Amino acid sequence: MFNEKVHILDHPLLQHKVAILRDENTGVKEFREIVSEIAALECYEATRDLPLEDVEIKTPIATGTFKQLAGKKLAIVPILRAGLGMVDGILDLIPSAKVGHIGLYRDPETHQPVEYYCKMPSDIAERDVIILDPMLATGGSASAAITFIKGYGCKHIKLMNIIAAPEGIAVIQKDHPDVEIYVAAVDEKLNDHAYIVPGLGDAGDRIFGTK
Ligand code: URA
């Protein structure tokens, strides 16, 4: 159904935590914590291809050659506002990652995503980028965010979501076939209001308690 660029991360820990997010009785504190934990678990998979280099280390017993990260530069870019909920979980694992921000709204007439805020690290073109948005619904915002970030010259872009609709994945695959998608669950469909069914509701409202 999806091509090899789509990584559905159905590890039991992720399935369990996503089920808690889905529950309408889960409160804001727990929701926020679990979004962060899921981001960290997904980050573990999304960084599986990070290059390593040999380093010589003297243990208390002997000297040996071991592997350490080769220092590949990363940036994470949350799509405002719900993507912010995923930032800390990733920075827990990769504290040296830089963080860009992108805000988009949908033009009421053209229905096209319009950038209203964008602040990227100055060396973003040299960095591998992971875009964060918990919900991949229509795919419109994510596709526009990828287009904007490609405009800075970025060559390696990944998209990390928690729940996706098949419609959203199809849009990214069509618009950006080079982008790898990491997602913990693919749901049934979108409803008439572009919410994912069964989904978890409005991720931004549930992270920030603004409902
Ligand atoms: N954004 C959300 O927060 N939830 C959805 O179901 C779709 C888009």
GROMACS .gro file of C-alpha atoms and ligand atoms in nm:
model
  219
    1MET     CA    1   0.000   0.000   0.000
    2PHE     CA    2   0.278   0.244   0.093
    3ASN     CA    3   0.628   0.248  -0.047
    4GLU     CA    4   0.953   0.175   0.138
    5LYS     CA    5   0.985   0.539   0.246
    6VAL     CA    6   0.698   0.492   0.492
    7HIS     CA    7   0.808   0.346   0.825
    8ILE     CA    8   0.516   0.238   1.040
    9LEU     CA    9   0.666   0.199   1.385
   10ASP     CA   10   0.435  -0.050   1.548
   11HIS     CA   11   0.657  -0.139   1.844
   12PRO     CA   12   0.440  -0.251   2.139
   13LEU     CA   13   0.555   0.045   2.351
   14LEU     CA   14   0.446   0.285   2.079
   15GLN     CA   15   0.111   0.113   2.026
   16HIS     CA   16   0.046   0.126   2.401
   17LYS     CA   17   0.134   0.493   2.431
   18VAL     CA   18  -0.064   0.594   2.122
   19ALA     CA   19  -0.369   0.416   2.269
   20ILE     CA   20  -0.337   0.632   2.582
   21LEU     CA   21  -0.324   0.946   2.366
   22ARG     CA   22  -0.639   0.839   2.184
   23ASP     CA   23  -0.839   0.807   2.508
   24GLU     CA   24  -1.054   1.118   2.549
   25ASN     CA   25  -1.010   1.086   2.927
   26THR     CA   26  -0.633   1.131   2.911
   27GLY     CA   27  -0.553   1.466   3.072
   28VAL     CA   28  -0.322   1.737   2.943
   29LYS     CA   29  -0.023   1.652   3.166
   30GLU     CA   30  -0.017   1.285   3.070
   31PHE     CA   31  -0.092   1.365   2.705
   32ARG     CA   32   0.202   1.604   2.686
   33GLU     CA   33   0.440   1.360   2.856
   34ILE     CA   34   0.340   1.076   2.628
   35VAL     CA   35   0.373   1.281   2.309
   36SER     CA   36   0.728   1.353   2.419
   37GLU     CA   37   0.800   0.987   2.499
   38ILE     CA   38   0.662   0.877   2.162
   39ALA     CA   39   0.880   1.132   1.983
   40ALA     CA   40   1.186   0.991   2.159
   41LEU     CA   41   1.096   0.633   2.067
   42GLU     CA   42   1.033   0.731   1.707
   43CYS     CA   43   1.360   0.926   1.701
   44TYR     CA   44   1.543   0.605   1.789
   45GLU     CA   45   1.420   0.454   1.459
   46ALA     CA   46   1.446   0.770   1.251
   47THR     CA   47   1.816   0.805   1.337
   48ARG     CA   48   1.906   0.443   1.267
   49ASP     CA   49   2.109   0.551   0.962
   50LEU     CA   50   2.329   0.804   1.143
   51PRO     CA   51   2.691   0.750   1.039
   52LEU     CA   52   2.943   0.622   1.294
   53GLU     CA   53   3.318   0.658   1.311
   54ASP     CA   54   3.592   0.458   1.479
   55VAL     CA   55   3.733   0.595   1.802
   56GLU     CA   56   4.007   0.454   2.018
   57ILE     CA   57   3.905   0.432   2.383
   58LYS     CA   58   4.099   0.310   2.682
   59THR     CA   59   3.869   0.129   2.922
   60PRO     CA   60   3.990   0.050   3.276
   61ILE     CA   61   4.091  -0.290   3.132
   62ALA     CA   62   4.223  -0.241   2.777
   63THR     CA   63   4.236  -0.012   2.476
   64GLY     CA   64   4.002  -0.086   2.188
   65THR     CA   65   3.844   0.065   1.880
   66PHE     CA   66   3.478   0.148   1.919
   67LYS     CA   67   3.205   0.338   1.737
   68GLN     CA   68   3.078   0.686   1.808
   69LEU     CA   69   2.850   0.916   1.610
   70ALA     CA   70   3.043   1.082   1.328
   71GLY     CA   71   2.896   1.419   1.420
   72LYS     CA   72   2.637   1.446   1.144
   73LYS     CA   73   2.454   1.773   1.192
   74LEU     CA   74   2.082   1.749   1.261
   75ALA     CA   75   1.800   1.998   1.285
   76ILE     CA   76   1.448   1.934   1.401
   77VAL     CA   77   1.168   2.154   1.275
   78PRO     CA   78   0.833   2.142   1.457
   79ILE     CA   79   0.534   2.265   1.260
   80LEU     CA   80   0.356   2.512   1.490
   81ARG     CA   81   0.189   2.454   1.712
   82ALA     CA   82   0.136   2.082   1.779
   83GLY     CA   83   0.484   1.987   1.658
   84LEU     CA   84   0.628   2.168   1.960
   85GLY     CA   85   0.506   1.882   2.177
   86MET     CA   86   0.753   1.646   2.012
   87VAL     CA   87   1.064   1.863   2.051
   88ASP     CA   88   1.177   1.780   2.405
   89GLY     CA   89   1.158   1.404   2.355
   90ILE     CA   90   1.401   1.432   2.065
   91LEU     CA   91   1.634   1.679   2.236
   92ASP     CA   92   1.657   1.435   2.529
   93LEU     CA   93   1.828   1.193   2.288
   94ILE     CA   94   2.007   1.443   2.061
   95PRO     CA   95   2.080   1.748   2.276
   96SER     CA   96   2.304   1.904   2.009
   97ALA     CA   97   2.029   1.919   1.745
   98LYS     CA   98   1.931   2.268   1.639
   99VAL     CA   99   1.565   2.362   1.629
  100GLY     CA  100   1.394   2.557   1.352
  101HIS     CA  101   1.028   2.659   1.365
  102ILE     CA  102   0.771   2.689   1.092
  103GLY     CA  103   0.416   2.822   1.123
  104LEU     CA  104   0.158   2.780   0.850
  105TYR     CA  105  -0.205   2.881   0.812
  106ARG     CA  106  -0.453   2.789   0.546
  107ASP     CA  107  -0.560   3.080   0.325
  108PRO     CA  108  -0.940   3.090   0.355
  109GLU     CA  109  -0.985   3.163  -0.016
  110THR     CA  110  -0.718   2.962  -0.191
  111HIS     CA  111  -0.704   2.691   0.083
  112GLN     CA  112  -0.329   2.687   0.026
  113PRO     CA  113  -0.091   2.677   0.327
  114VAL     CA  114   0.077   3.016   0.382
  115GLU     CA  115   0.390   3.057   0.593
  116TYR     CA  116   0.338   3.308   0.879
  117TYR     CA  117   0.649   3.229   1.081
  118CYS     CA  118   0.978   3.072   0.988
  119LYS     CA  119   1.307   3.079   1.176
  120MET     CA  120   1.574   2.829   1.079
  121PRO     CA  121   1.929   2.769   1.200
  122SER     CA  122   2.165   2.968   0.974
  123ASP     CA  123   2.340   2.648   0.860
  124ILE     CA  124   2.016   2.457   0.793
  125ALA     CA  125   2.126   2.371   0.435
  126GLU     CA  126   2.409   2.155   0.575
  127ARG     CA  127   2.189   1.971   0.822
  128ASP     CA  128   1.969   1.665   0.798
  129VAL     CA  129   1.621   1.778   0.895
  130ILE     CA  130   1.344   1.599   1.082
  131ILE     CA  131   1.009   1.778   1.053
  132LEU     CA  132   0.772   1.718   1.345
  133ASP     CA  133   0.393   1.719   1.339
  134PRO     CA  134   0.193   1.472   1.549
  135MET     CA  135  -0.094   1.443   1.300
  136LEU     CA  136  -0.048   1.389   0.926
  137ALA     CA  137  -0.405   1.459   0.813
  138THR     CA  138  -0.452   1.607   0.463
  139GLY     CA  139  -0.076   1.635   0.421
  140GLY     CA  140  -0.112   1.998   0.304
  141SER     CA  141   0.085   2.161   0.585
  142ALA     CA  142   0.352   1.893   0.595
  143SER     CA  143   0.400   1.907   0.219
  144ALA     CA  144   0.425   2.288   0.227
  145ALA     CA  145   0.671   2.275   0.519
  146ILE     CA  146   0.890   2.030   0.325
  147THR     CA  147   0.877   2.258   0.019
  148PHE     CA  148   0.982   2.560   0.230
  149ILE     CA  149   1.267   2.369   0.391
  150LYS     CA  150   1.388   2.236   0.056
  151GLY     CA  151   1.396   2.601  -0.049
  152TYR     CA  152   1.681   2.652   0.199
  153GLY     CA  153   1.883   2.388   0.014
  154CYS     CA  154   1.821   2.097   0.254
  155LYS     CA  155   1.875   1.764   0.083
  156HIS     CA  156   1.787   1.510   0.351
  157ILE     CA  157   1.448   1.559   0.508
  158LYS     CA  158   1.244   1.318   0.720
  159LEU     CA  159   0.890   1.365   0.844
  160MET     CA  160   0.792   1.235   1.188
  161ASN     CA  161   0.426   1.198   1.284
  162ILE     CA  162   0.241   1.007   1.554
  163ILE     CA  163  -0.081   0.927   1.364
  164ALA     CA  164  -0.132   0.957   0.988
  165ALA     CA  165  -0.432   0.929   0.757
  166PRO     CA  166  -0.372   0.734   0.436
  167GLU     CA  167  -0.468   1.050   0.245
  168GLY     CA  168  -0.185   1.247   0.407
  169ILE     CA  169   0.074   0.981   0.336
  170ALA     CA  170  -0.037   0.970  -0.027
  171VAL     CA  171   0.011   1.348  -0.060
  172ILE     CA  172   0.366   1.335   0.079
  173GLN     CA  173   0.455   1.038  -0.139
  174LYS     CA  174   0.330   1.225  -0.446
  175ASP     CA  175   0.475   1.569  -0.366
  176HIS     CA  176   0.799   1.457  -0.201
  177PRO     CA  177   0.888   1.099  -0.295
  178ASP     CA  178   1.237   1.148  -0.148
  179VAL     CA  179   1.111   1.211   0.207
  180GLU     CA  180   1.105   0.927   0.460
  181ILE     CA  181   0.798   0.920   0.684
  182TYR     CA  182   0.812   0.781   1.039
  183VAL     CA  183   0.474   0.726   1.201
  184ALA     CA  184   0.344   0.517   1.490
  185ALA     CA  185  -0.006   0.449   1.353
  186VAL     CA  186  -0.195   0.480   1.025
  187ASP     CA  187  -0.566   0.532   1.083
  188GLU     CA  188  -0.869   0.469   0.868
  189LYS     CA  189  -0.951   0.800   0.701
  190LEU     CA  190  -1.024   1.172   0.734
  191ASN     CA  191  -1.369   1.297   0.829
  192ASP     CA  192  -1.546   1.591   0.662
  193HIS     CA  193  -1.360   1.835   0.890
  194ALA     CA  194  -1.020   1.688   0.800
  195TYR     CA  195  -0.982   1.520   1.139
  196ILE     CA  196  -0.824   1.178   1.146
  197VAL     CA  197  -1.067   0.894   1.229
  198PRO     CA  198  -1.047   0.750   1.492
  199GLY     CA  199  -0.740   0.968   1.566
  200LEU     CA  200  -0.707   1.148   1.897
  201GLY     CA  201  -0.883   1.479   1.833
  202ASP     CA  202  -0.695   1.807   1.800
  203ALA     CA  203  -0.337   1.735   1.902
  204GLY     CA  204  -0.252   2.102   1.961
  205ASP     CA  205  -0.550   2.156   2.190
  206ARG     CA  206  -0.471   1.840   2.384
  207ILE     CA  207  -0.101   1.926   2.424
  208PHE     CA  208  -0.165   2.284   2.533
  209GLY     CA  209  -0.499   2.238   2.710
  210THR     CA  210  -0.675   2.492   2.492
  211LYS     CA  211  -0.993   2.306   2.417
  212URA     N1  212  -0.482   1.781   1.331
  212URA     C1  213  -0.514   1.730   1.452
  212URA     O1  214  -0.469   1.779   1.554
  212URA     N2  215  -0.597   1.624   1.454
  212URA     C2  216  -0.648   1.568   1.344
  212URA     O2  217  -0.722   1.470   1.355
  212URA     C3  218  -0.613   1.623   1.220
  212URA     C4  219  -0.530   1.730   1.216
   0.00000   0.00000   0.00000
